[in-house]
Amino acid sequence: MGMDGGGGKLPYSYAAHQDGGKLVKSFSRVEPRKFGLGLVAGFLLVTCAYFSTAKFDAIHIAMISPISSNAAGIGSLVGAAADTSNSNSKQQFDLGKRDPSMSEEGSKAEVLEKDDGKASPSGSGPDSGRNAPLEDTRRDETFVGDSGDASGVPASSAAANPAAAGGNGEAVPAKDDDAAPAAAGLLPPVSSEEAANGTQESGGLEDEELQVQDAVANPSKRSNDSAAAAAITTPSSSNGSSLAVVHSDPAILPAPAQQIPPATQDVKALADQHVPAIPEVKQADSETTPAREWKPLCDLTSNRRIDWCELDGDVRVLGANASVTLVAPPGADDRTFRAESWRIKPYPRKADPNAMHVVRVVTVQSVSGGGAPACTDRYDVPALVFSDRGYTGNYFHAFTDVILPLFLTARQYAGEVRLLVTDLQAWWVGKFSPVFKAISNYELVDLDKDPRVQCFRHVQVGLTSHDDFSIDPRRAPNGYSMVDFTAFMRATYGLPRGVAAADATKRPRLLLIARARTRRFVNTEEIVRGAERLGFEVVVSEGTHEVAPFAELANSCDAIMGVHGAGLTNMVFVPTGGVVIQVVPLGGLEFVAGYFRGPSRDMGLRYLEYRITPEESTLIDQYPRDHPIFTDPNGIKSKGWESLKDAYLDKQDVRLDMKRFRPTLKKAIAHLRKAKAKATNGGGN
């Protein structure tokens, strides 16, 4: 039997069958209109229930850039259903199943790369972004444009998603598990008005709760997101087009209201209304560059040889009154700035009044802006202030007091440093001009005669000095050593030989320094004959005022020999592996011999020391054998330097006992032959 359903249709019918009278359910035709309305109503009911119970960390909506002819808009669920019936496009929302990628660590980003103003993911024309089904964009997936370069995607995401990096003209979606769970959410640029409306319509209370939950679950994510947003605000793709993206706060849900696509005439205005970029520079300055606590400008205690000062900031040097002034920066307080004044003599003999009394005093001070002279010249390179007076007329002191400290202080700047010289002696500067040209790319400044106010960002007053004719690599910039210094001096004067005894076909050369006035060898010819018998080629020279000729001569020799004196300073030009023989005069002068003993070894040279007997000194011709000058040298020294100098340095010459001296020469030539054999067998030079 049957029942009319009121519409002339029989929705269900029951009949008895011969196989047991089973109930058979059969479908008949149902009216499409009523079925569609029921389906929509049920769909809305399920959707509302889902939104009332589901917990989202964030929902990120990717929009086609407004540069294209049409922009995609996603509205509420009701608007989506209505749009489905009007435009014949099927935008389906699968909200019945939670996406596993929506974790508490935050949703992954959706980014659309643009290529020449067109949306690339669908590749189906100008309207493809508007009419494409939402499931085609695969929520929580990252797309790369057909350029093959994920310009708008963070580097970590691109590296973790090799499929997205390749491009063959099509957009390749990344798998959900390929994207980093903490990747920052990105949105195309929107106008400030739309951003404000979206935030207001989403509900303030719910936003605050979600923000708190996100902050608890991801304490470090917000700071990382901010940095990522600042870095990728306006990246450029490989083809020259610009992809502008802004940071999307994962704690703010999009408003469920319908977003109407902008009209064509509003597209250009919409593209120009970008959310302002995060001021990353100001944040970096405040977070990573805190104000440095004040420290005294000058150091008078750590170095026994020199007082020195170091100034950083707005530093003004006025040569006319020998002042170096640090000006207080804006906003300085007692913790970061103090007014100071120091009187410095920038020469490394501070304990020697005889040397220091001719050195000009330089005033080093820090003042507020009102007390400083105005700049006339500004420089971007640092400056060094030093004196070339003191004992620099002595060849040894020229090196140990200025040349070596200058190398130690300024070499690190590779020429980009200005040298400001007080007490400048033109003849002395001319003598060592190749050194100054190798140290600095700029002309020396005679500070005492310079009326300008020169301004720098960094100034050091007084050169760094470790010890007499010595460098401590542990304290030197870049680990400089005496080997580096000798290599620098050889390069400065264009000397060819870096290693001694490299030529196996020649006899080793011995340079015998013949002093002209004091501490002379009185039997020079006998010394030459004895050295030649042992296998040396001997060259005798006193040296000249010019440095270059004697440097060339010293570099051509494998060994250098002389009585203690400034002439032995030329060992800086002797090739590495050579020999230094220092003859120490009578009078307990072993301590002054140390000026060459340690440095020669530090230069990579073999050091040999020969101490003469009273019979080898010409003092024996002046005083009886029982005179205090022989029996009590310490008593002579106790009377002071001048007494020692007068007795043992100024009035004494040397007559070598060649029989006694011969073993020293043998050690020297044995060392050089060994070095020569090693060079020959090794094929080195």
XYZ file of C-alpha atoms in Angstrom:
685
model
C 0.000 0.000 0.000
C 1.167 3.523 -0.502
C 0.712 7.077 0.716
C 0.715 10.248 -1.281
C 3.356 12.613 -0.129
C 1.291 15.661 -1.139
C 3.356 16.371 -4.161
C 2.268 13.521 -6.391
C 5.484 11.746 -5.443
C 5.724 8.596 -3.394
C 8.872 9.036 -1.304
C 8.759 5.592 0.335
C 6.908 2.399 -0.606
C 6.573 -0.870 1.231
C 5.746 -4.205 -0.406
C 5.813 -7.842 0.549
C 8.199 -10.006 -1.403
C 8.322 -13.676 -1.830
C 11.840 -13.999 -0.135
C 10.662 -13.187 3.397
C 8.933 -9.837 3.241
C 12.055 -7.760 3.749
C 11.697 -4.051 4.118
C 12.991 -2.400 1.010
C 13.941 1.266 0.979
C 13.813 2.912 -2.363
C 14.552 6.421 -3.296
C 12.397 8.392 -5.548
C 12.842 11.724 -7.035
C 13.183 14.608 -4.579
C 12.490 18.189 -5.377
C 15.928 19.912 -5.968
C 14.956 23.233 -4.436
C 13.913 21.822 -1.093
C 16.882 19.505 -0.946
C 19.306 22.423 -1.595
C 17.764 24.555 1.143
C 18.015 21.711 3.606
C 21.589 21.071 2.702
C 22.538 24.745 3.198
C 20.768 24.907 6.542
C 22.517 21.789 7.789
C 25.805 23.043 6.543
C 25.378 26.321 8.416
C 24.414 24.500 11.588
C 27.509 22.286 11.474
C 29.690 25.303 10.716
C 28.383 27.337 13.650
C 28.868 24.398 15.989
C 32.404 23.967 14.757
C 33.338 27.607 15.240
C 31.907 27.599 18.759
C 34.086 24.671 19.879
C 37.238 24.672 17.712
C 40.396 26.407 18.970
C 42.584 28.153 16.447
C 45.992 29.628 17.010
C 45.601 31.670 13.846
C 43.895 31.792 10.491
C 45.929 33.324 7.722
C 44.187 34.279 4.525
C 46.247 34.689 1.391
C 44.982 37.327 -0.969
C 45.948 37.923 -4.565
C 48.009 41.134 -4.825
C 45.898 44.195 -5.659
C 48.296 44.862 -8.535
C 46.366 42.252 -10.576
C 43.162 43.228 -12.328
C 40.959 41.534 -9.689
C 41.519 40.756 -6.027
C 40.311 37.678 -4.231
C 38.015 38.165 -1.252
C 36.853 35.597 1.260
C 33.907 36.551 3.372
C 31.759 34.810 5.852
C 30.339 31.351 5.321
C 26.938 32.725 4.450
C 28.469 35.071 1.922
C 30.458 32.181 0.481
C 27.341 30.092 -0.020
C 25.514 32.970 -1.647
C 28.451 33.698 -3.911
C 28.452 30.040 -4.918
C 24.915 30.260 -6.305
C 25.511 33.603 -8.031
C 28.904 33.052 -9.721
C 28.675 29.301 -10.358
C 32.019 28.847 -8.569
C 32.333 26.188 -5.921
C 34.148 27.471 -2.856
C 34.110 24.583 -0.458
C 35.042 24.836 3.197
C 36.052 21.582 4.778
C 35.685 22.609 8.404
C 34.532 19.272 9.730
C 38.121 17.977 9.989
C 40.894 19.813 11.807
C 44.076 20.330 9.802
C 46.994 18.700 11.668
C 49.193 21.616 10.632
C 47.067 23.900 12.845
C 49.092 23.240 15.991
C 49.526 25.307 19.106
C 52.824 26.493 17.720
C 50.998 28.582 15.149
C 49.633 28.117 11.641
C 51.894 27.993 8.626
C 51.923 30.906 6.226
C 50.254 31.223 2.867
C 52.221 33.325 0.440
C 51.437 34.057 -3.195
C 54.416 35.013 -5.328
C 53.703 37.522 -8.063
C 55.229 37.479 -11.514
C 54.901 40.712 -13.504
C 51.799 41.697 -11.595
C 49.902 38.398 -12.116
C 49.093 35.736 -9.574
C 51.102 32.617 -10.268
C 49.584 29.768 -8.280
C 46.747 28.959 -10.678
C 48.223 30.274 -13.883
C 44.830 30.545 -15.560
C 44.495 34.205 -16.412
C 43.691 37.463 -14.677
C 40.539 36.184 -12.971
C 41.959 32.916 -11.799
C 42.650 34.206 -8.316
C 39.090 35.340 -7.908
C 37.227 32.332 -9.262
C 39.571 29.497 -8.307
C 38.151 27.135 -5.655
C 39.633 27.692 -2.241
C 40.718 24.055 -2.025
C 42.945 24.663 -5.057
C 45.046 27.001 -2.973
C 45.472 24.218 -0.363
C 45.233 26.083 2.934
C 48.401 26.255 5.032
C 50.547 25.577 1.937
C 53.295 27.765 0.452
C 53.375 28.527 -3.262
C 56.302 29.645 -5.366
C 55.928 31.668 -8.548
C 57.054 30.428 -11.943
C 60.345 32.294 -11.638
C 61.596 29.435 -9.527
C 62.811 31.793 -6.811
C 60.870 31.955 -3.588
C 61.521 35.633 -3.147
C 58.696 36.187 -0.738
C 59.330 33.068 1.313
C 61.729 32.994 4.258
C 64.994 31.220 3.571
C 64.311 28.525 6.131
C 61.004 27.631 4.477
C 62.533 27.523 1.025
C 65.359 25.325 2.190
C 63.008 22.931 3.921
C 60.779 22.676 0.868
C 62.796 21.633 -2.179
C 59.648 20.974 -4.154
C 58.601 24.565 -3.836
C 61.986 25.796 -4.992
C 61.794 24.223 -8.390
C 59.566 25.914 -10.884
C 59.176 24.688 -14.526
C 56.595 27.358 -15.200
C 54.037 26.005 -12.689
C 53.378 26.725 -9.057
C 54.306 23.749 -6.911
C 52.504 23.465 -3.554
C 54.539 22.437 -0.549
C 53.482 19.573 1.651
C 52.073 20.391 5.051
C 54.883 18.652 6.892
C 57.573 20.429 4.849
C 56.949 23.912 6.200
C 58.503 24.927 9.499
C 55.862 24.960 12.258
C 57.118 28.264 13.591
C 57.208 30.065 10.227
C 55.822 33.580 10.363
C 52.447 34.255 8.780
C 52.503 36.609 5.807
C 49.816 38.658 4.107
C 49.825 40.715 0.925
C 49.630 44.469 1.523
C 46.282 45.834 2.603
C 45.127 49.347 3.183
C 45.295 50.754 6.654
C 41.513 51.218 6.635
C 40.819 47.574 5.830
C 43.275 46.440 8.466
C 41.556 48.571 11.090
C 38.084 47.353 10.130
C 39.123 43.728 10.146
C 40.534 44.050 13.622
C 37.465 45.768 15.015
C 35.004 43.249 13.575
C 36.901 40.223 14.855
C 36.046 40.941 18.488
C 38.473 42.482 20.996
C 37.945 40.046 23.888
C 38.513 36.953 21.796
C 41.638 38.531 20.303
C 43.110 39.222 23.729
C 42.508 35.663 24.892
C 44.131 34.239 21.781
C 47.103 36.576 22.160
C 47.659 35.394 25.730
C 47.436 31.744 24.673
C 49.872 32.290 21.824
C 52.343 34.145 24.042
C 52.316 31.339 26.625
C 52.718 28.584 24.040
C 55.394 30.429 22.041
C 57.357 32.862 24.241
C 60.067 33.443 21.622
C 57.920 33.310 18.516
C 56.719 36.890 18.665
C 60.212 38.347 18.678
C 61.235 36.045 15.817
C 58.137 37.013 13.840
C 58.897 40.695 14.284
C 62.438 40.239 12.994
C 61.218 38.174 10.052
C 58.591 40.763 9.186
C 61.137 43.565 9.174
C 63.510 41.584 6.983
C 60.924 40.651 4.319
C 58.768 43.760 4.196
C 59.615 44.521 0.553
C 61.685 41.719 -1.013
C 62.341 41.548 -4.740
C 61.943 38.502 -6.935
C 64.681 37.296 -9.248
C 63.026 38.794 -12.324
C 63.031 42.300 -10.883
C 59.400 42.477 -9.732
C 58.761 43.506 -6.151
C 56.753 41.368 -3.738
C 55.476 43.475 -0.854
C 54.374 41.512 2.207
C 53.628 42.498 5.764
C 53.581 40.598 8.988
C 50.333 38.955 10.074
C 49.763 38.683 13.789
C 48.889 34.997 14.404
C 46.744 35.953 17.366
C 44.220 37.960 15.325
C 41.427 36.104 13.530
C 40.076 37.512 10.230
C 36.693 39.133 10.379
C 33.845 36.897 9.156
C 32.306 39.802 7.243
C 32.255 39.760 3.448
C 35.300 41.483 1.923
C 34.298 43.109 -1.311
C 36.999 43.082 -4.002
C 38.222 46.589 -4.755
C 37.065 48.314 -7.867
C 39.473 48.713 -10.763
C 40.064 52.399 -10.127
C 40.923 51.679 -6.484
C 43.562 49.051 -7.229
C 46.450 51.520 -7.570
C 45.493 53.348 -4.388
C 45.165 50.059 -2.522
C 48.616 48.970 -3.658
C 50.142 52.219 -2.400
C 48.596 51.941 1.068
C 51.020 49.486 2.620
C 51.309 48.896 6.291
C 54.428 50.798 7.480
C 57.539 48.672 7.894
C 58.854 47.905 11.353
C 61.628 50.408 12.292
C 64.245 47.693 12.563
C 67.244 50.049 12.827
C 65.938 51.844 15.886
C 65.057 48.569 17.567
C 68.536 47.182 16.858
C 70.197 50.307 18.222
C 68.246 50.205 21.453
C 68.613 46.475 21.964
C 72.116 45.628 20.766
C 74.073 48.870 21.296
C 73.669 49.929 24.903
C 75.491 53.028 26.075
C 79.028 52.106 27.134
C 80.141 52.974 30.626
C 82.797 55.647 30.915
C 86.419 54.710 31.316
C 89.342 57.127 31.790
C 90.746 58.580 28.586
C 94.374 57.872 29.465
C 96.383 55.032 30.981
C 99.403 56.032 33.055
C 100.071 52.800 34.911
C 99.844 49.685 32.724
C 102.901 50.442 30.537
C 106.276 51.224 32.081
C 107.521 52.825 28.863
C 104.768 55.212 27.792
C 101.589 57.003 28.884
C 98.916 56.700 26.245
C 95.305 57.740 25.607
C 92.510 56.408 23.423
C 89.473 58.486 22.417
C 86.390 57.307 20.522
C 83.555 59.524 19.332
C 83.663 63.174 18.321
C 87.415 63.826 18.692
C 88.921 67.186 17.717
C 92.663 67.761 17.335
C 94.015 71.312 17.402
C 97.740 71.373 16.720
C 98.208 75.062 17.501
C 97.695 74.493 21.226
C 98.543 70.752 21.193
C 95.109 69.641 22.392
C 93.045 66.530 21.694
C 89.422 66.955 22.795
C 86.569 64.460 23.082
C 83.149 66.148 22.843
C 80.271 64.729 24.870
C 77.586 62.999 22.752
C 73.935 64.135 23.016
C 72.145 62.729 26.041
C 75.349 61.775 27.875
C 75.073 61.335 31.637
C 77.501 60.760 34.504
C 77.590 57.042 33.747
C 78.621 57.432 30.091
C 80.637 60.666 30.108
C 82.900 62.634 32.436
C 84.938 65.783 32.023
C 88.665 65.006 32.276
C 91.999 66.622 31.458
C 95.397 64.942 31.066
C 98.903 66.137 30.166
C 100.704 63.547 28.023
C 104.151 63.365 26.442
C 103.655 60.845 23.591
C 107.138 59.270 23.594
C 108.065 55.846 25.044
C 110.799 56.875 27.521
C 108.624 58.289 30.296
C 111.049 57.221 33.049
C 113.991 58.982 31.406
C 113.966 62.734 32.104
C 116.841 63.324 29.680
C 114.732 62.014 26.818
C 111.399 63.475 27.935
C 112.389 67.069 28.627
C 112.491 67.864 24.888
C 109.086 66.245 24.176
C 106.088 68.582 23.897
C 103.130 68.133 26.228
C 99.784 67.266 24.598
C 96.578 68.101 26.484
C 94.000 65.329 26.284
C 90.546 66.271 27.556
C 86.819 65.558 27.432
C 84.352 68.446 27.446
C 80.721 69.278 26.792
C 79.815 70.594 23.361
C 80.161 74.259 24.279
C 83.841 74.103 25.184
C 85.203 72.486 22.015
C 86.591 74.192 18.898
C 84.589 73.827 15.695
C 85.840 71.312 13.110
C 87.536 72.590 9.977
C 88.401 69.159 8.530
C 86.690 65.814 9.100
C 88.180 62.385 8.419
C 86.745 58.884 8.421
C 90.077 57.240 9.247
C 91.695 57.051 12.728
C 94.636 59.198 13.774
C 97.816 58.595 15.814
C 99.554 61.386 17.732
C 103.229 60.868 18.651
C 106.569 62.648 19.035
C 109.707 61.954 17.008
C 112.070 63.766 19.385
C 113.669 62.152 22.467
C 116.605 59.940 21.498
C 115.550 59.384 17.891
C 118.848 60.853 16.639
C 120.331 57.507 17.692
C 119.766 54.803 15.092
C 118.763 52.169 17.636
C 116.381 54.513 19.461
C 114.833 55.583 16.161
C 113.724 51.984 15.733
C 112.849 51.002 19.287
C 111.152 54.304 20.221
C 109.251 55.174 17.020
C 109.597 52.850 14.010
C 108.759 49.599 15.795
C 105.941 51.090 17.975
C 104.511 52.742 14.862
C 104.414 49.386 13.081
C 102.828 47.757 16.135
C 100.143 50.450 16.432
C 99.347 51.402 12.843
C 100.000 48.350 10.681
C 96.580 46.947 11.524
C 94.926 49.818 9.616
C 96.538 48.804 6.292
C 97.460 52.395 5.442
C 94.110 53.954 6.350
C 95.422 56.001 9.268
C 96.674 59.574 9.630
C 99.947 60.302 11.439
C 100.025 63.537 13.475
C 103.619 64.230 14.582
C 104.567 66.662 17.302
C 108.171 67.877 17.630
C 108.603 66.896 13.969
C 112.197 66.842 12.709
C 112.200 67.137 8.939
C 115.620 65.538 8.484
C 114.616 62.536 10.566
C 111.294 62.087 8.781
C 113.121 62.279 5.466
C 115.581 59.612 6.589
C 112.776 57.118 7.264
C 110.286 58.353 4.665
C 109.854 54.873 3.049
C 108.641 53.559 6.406
C 106.046 56.310 6.847
C 104.794 55.840 3.293
C 104.410 52.101 3.896
C 102.508 52.719 7.155
C 100.113 55.458 5.986
C 98.475 56.380 2.704
C 98.487 60.047 3.756
C 101.132 62.735 4.201
C 102.510 63.237 7.708
C 101.086 66.232 9.567
C 103.425 68.579 11.417
C 101.031 69.050 14.303
C 102.888 71.955 15.925
C 102.477 74.112 12.800
C 98.960 73.033 11.799
C 96.266 75.677 12.553
C 93.337 73.431 11.581
C 90.861 71.673 13.845
C 90.964 68.115 12.526
C 88.121 65.845 13.590
C 88.197 62.056 13.803
C 86.126 59.212 15.198
C 89.134 57.510 16.817
C 92.431 58.989 18.036
C 95.282 57.379 19.958
C 97.812 59.640 21.671
C 101.108 57.803 22.187
C 102.196 54.688 20.304
C 101.816 51.163 21.636
C 105.162 49.913 22.956
C 105.846 46.568 24.619
C 109.591 46.660 25.339
C 112.882 47.814 23.876
C 113.152 46.578 20.294
C 110.578 43.874 21.000
C 106.995 42.767 20.337
C 104.901 40.500 22.521
C 102.644 38.633 20.043
C 100.181 37.811 22.837
C 99.389 41.515 23.224
C 99.924 42.677 19.655
C 97.050 43.350 17.246
C 96.663 40.490 14.769
C 99.347 38.601 16.706
C 102.178 40.588 15.116
C 105.713 39.413 15.953
C 109.271 40.512 15.301
C 109.322 38.174 12.292
C 106.418 40.178 10.867
C 108.273 43.396 11.587
C 111.451 42.282 9.775
C 109.374 41.063 6.821
C 107.688 44.501 6.743
C 111.076 46.289 6.786
C 112.452 44.121 3.983
C 109.338 44.775 1.906
C 109.477 48.520 2.637
C 112.995 48.785 1.228
C 112.415 46.279 -1.564
C 114.961 43.729 -0.298
C 115.011 40.411 -2.185
C 116.295 37.879 0.341
C 113.972 36.473 2.955
C 116.022 33.409 3.968
C 119.763 33.213 4.691
C 122.241 30.813 2.986
C 119.837 29.887 0.226
C 122.484 29.970 -2.508
C 124.588 26.806 -2.180
C 127.081 27.967 -4.826
C 128.333 30.954 -2.805
C 130.259 31.354 0.429
C 128.292 32.779 3.339
C 128.752 36.539 3.663
C 129.717 38.178 6.944
C 129.030 41.879 7.474
C 131.586 43.360 9.888
C 130.360 46.666 11.306
C 133.337 49.002 11.743
C 132.503 51.779 14.172
C 134.211 55.111 13.476
C 134.677 56.673 16.933
C 134.142 54.424 19.943
C 134.090 50.668 20.535
C 135.983 50.123 17.324
C 137.748 46.970 16.193
C 141.418 47.949 16.253
C 142.529 44.730 14.502
C 139.947 44.670 11.709
C 142.283 43.181 9.101
C 143.206 40.298 11.390
C 139.510 39.574 12.008
C 138.799 39.566 8.250
C 141.614 37.110 7.522
C 140.519 34.757 10.280
C 136.895 34.750 9.084
C 137.889 34.139 5.483
C 140.009 31.140 6.476
C 136.924 29.567 7.998
C 134.952 30.014 4.765
C 133.300 33.459 5.062
C 133.197 36.171 2.482
C 133.700 39.300 4.625
C 132.289 42.772 3.972
C 133.397 45.685 6.184
C 131.216 48.770 6.438
C 130.565 51.558 8.862
C 127.224 52.508 7.410
C 125.916 55.820 6.102
C 123.219 58.344 6.930
C 120.962 56.839 4.298
C 119.095 53.744 5.450
C 118.392 52.143 2.072
C 122.005 51.458 0.923
C 123.002 49.852 4.200
C 119.734 47.874 4.286
C 120.606 46.411 0.878
C 124.094 45.505 2.061
C 122.818 43.838 5.242
C 120.243 41.862 3.293
C 122.945 40.537 0.955
C 124.792 39.025 3.952
C 124.068 35.906 5.981
C 125.698 37.081 9.227
C 126.269 40.422 10.930
C 128.944 41.098 13.558
C 129.844 44.096 15.690
C 130.662 45.490 19.091
C 127.573 46.432 21.098
C 126.096 49.543 19.500
C 123.386 50.964 17.275
C 124.925 49.446 14.136
C 123.600 46.002 15.147
C 120.079 47.387 14.653
C 120.573 46.616 10.960
C 119.955 42.973 11.773
C 116.322 43.773 10.919
C 117.409 43.534 7.256
C 119.349 40.258 7.602
C 117.434 37.329 6.072
C 115.635 34.971 8.430
C 117.903 32.149 9.575
C 120.994 34.363 9.549
C 123.462 34.898 12.392
C 124.079 37.820 14.758
C 127.403 38.000 16.626
C 127.494 40.624 19.385
C 130.833 41.416 20.941
C 130.239 42.670 24.496
C 132.830 45.158 25.828
C 134.333 45.070 29.244
C 132.469 46.583 32.200
C 129.587 44.273 33.072
C 127.582 45.358 30.025
C 125.719 42.085 29.684
C 122.485 43.881 30.581
C 122.748 46.289 27.626
C 123.593 43.333 25.389
C 120.020 42.224 26.066
C 118.786 44.944 23.698
C 119.876 42.651 20.840
C 119.978 39.227 22.482
C 116.244 38.611 22.799
C 115.100 40.575 19.734
C 117.493 38.732 17.386
C 116.046 35.401 18.452
C 112.534 36.764 18.042
C 113.468 37.722 14.467
C 114.381 34.130 13.648
C 118.149 34.728 13.747
C 120.852 32.664 15.453
C 122.366 34.769 18.233
C 125.990 34.365 19.364
C 127.532 36.463 22.143
C 131.242 37.009 22.728
C 132.409 38.709 25.952
C 135.913 40.105 25.814
C 138.586 39.818 28.509
C 140.501 42.789 29.977
C 143.404 41.905 27.662
C 141.118 42.410 24.636
C 140.105 45.903 25.770
C 142.085 49.055 25.093
C 141.325 50.077 28.687
C 144.303 47.949 29.639
C 146.439 50.573 27.886
C 144.926 53.358 30.008
C 144.598 51.906 33.527
C 146.627 49.501 35.646
C 145.313 45.975 36.004
C 144.268 46.548 39.625
C 142.243 49.700 38.844
C 138.548 49.697 39.939
C 137.573 49.930 36.292
C 138.697 46.270 36.076
C 138.132 45.087 39.628
C 134.866 46.887 40.528
C 132.686 47.525 37.459
C 129.566 47.469 39.659
C 130.992 50.366 41.671
C 131.393 52.327 38.441
C 127.809 51.552 37.416
C 126.477 52.527 40.829
C 127.526 56.110 40.148
C 124.976 56.341 37.329
C 124.600 55.939 33.617
C 126.892 58.801 32.709
C 129.708 57.288 34.767
C 129.258 53.897 33.128
C 129.005 55.413 29.675
C 132.139 57.501 30.112
C 134.242 54.604 31.414
C 133.118 51.659 29.307
C 131.332 52.952 26.223
C 133.095 56.139 25.209
C 136.742 55.285 26.015
C 136.953 51.631 25.109
C 137.904 49.919 21.851
C 138.266 46.188 21.182
C 141.241 44.093 20.065
C 139.892 40.580 19.459
C 142.009 37.573 20.400
C 141.402 35.567 17.212
C 142.478 32.322 18.790
C 139.854 32.787 21.506
C 137.278 34.194 19.101
C 137.688 31.446 16.458
C 135.149 28.987 18.062
C 132.441 31.672 17.844
C 133.056 32.095 14.126
C 133.011 28.322 13.693
C 129.586 28.100 15.326
C 128.318 30.798 12.981
C 129.534 29.163 9.783
C 128.398 25.703 10.931
C 124.894 27.064 11.442
C 124.851 28.671 7.995
C 126.224 25.548 6.262
C 123.569 23.491 7.950
C 120.914 25.933 6.786
C 122.404 25.891 3.280
C 122.371 22.080 3.159
C 118.823 22.012 4.393
C 117.774 24.502 1.736
C 119.558 22.531 -0.981
C 118.081 19.173 0.019
C 114.645 20.641 0.501
C 114.724 22.651 -2.685
C 113.629 25.748 -0.800
C 114.996 29.246 -0.991
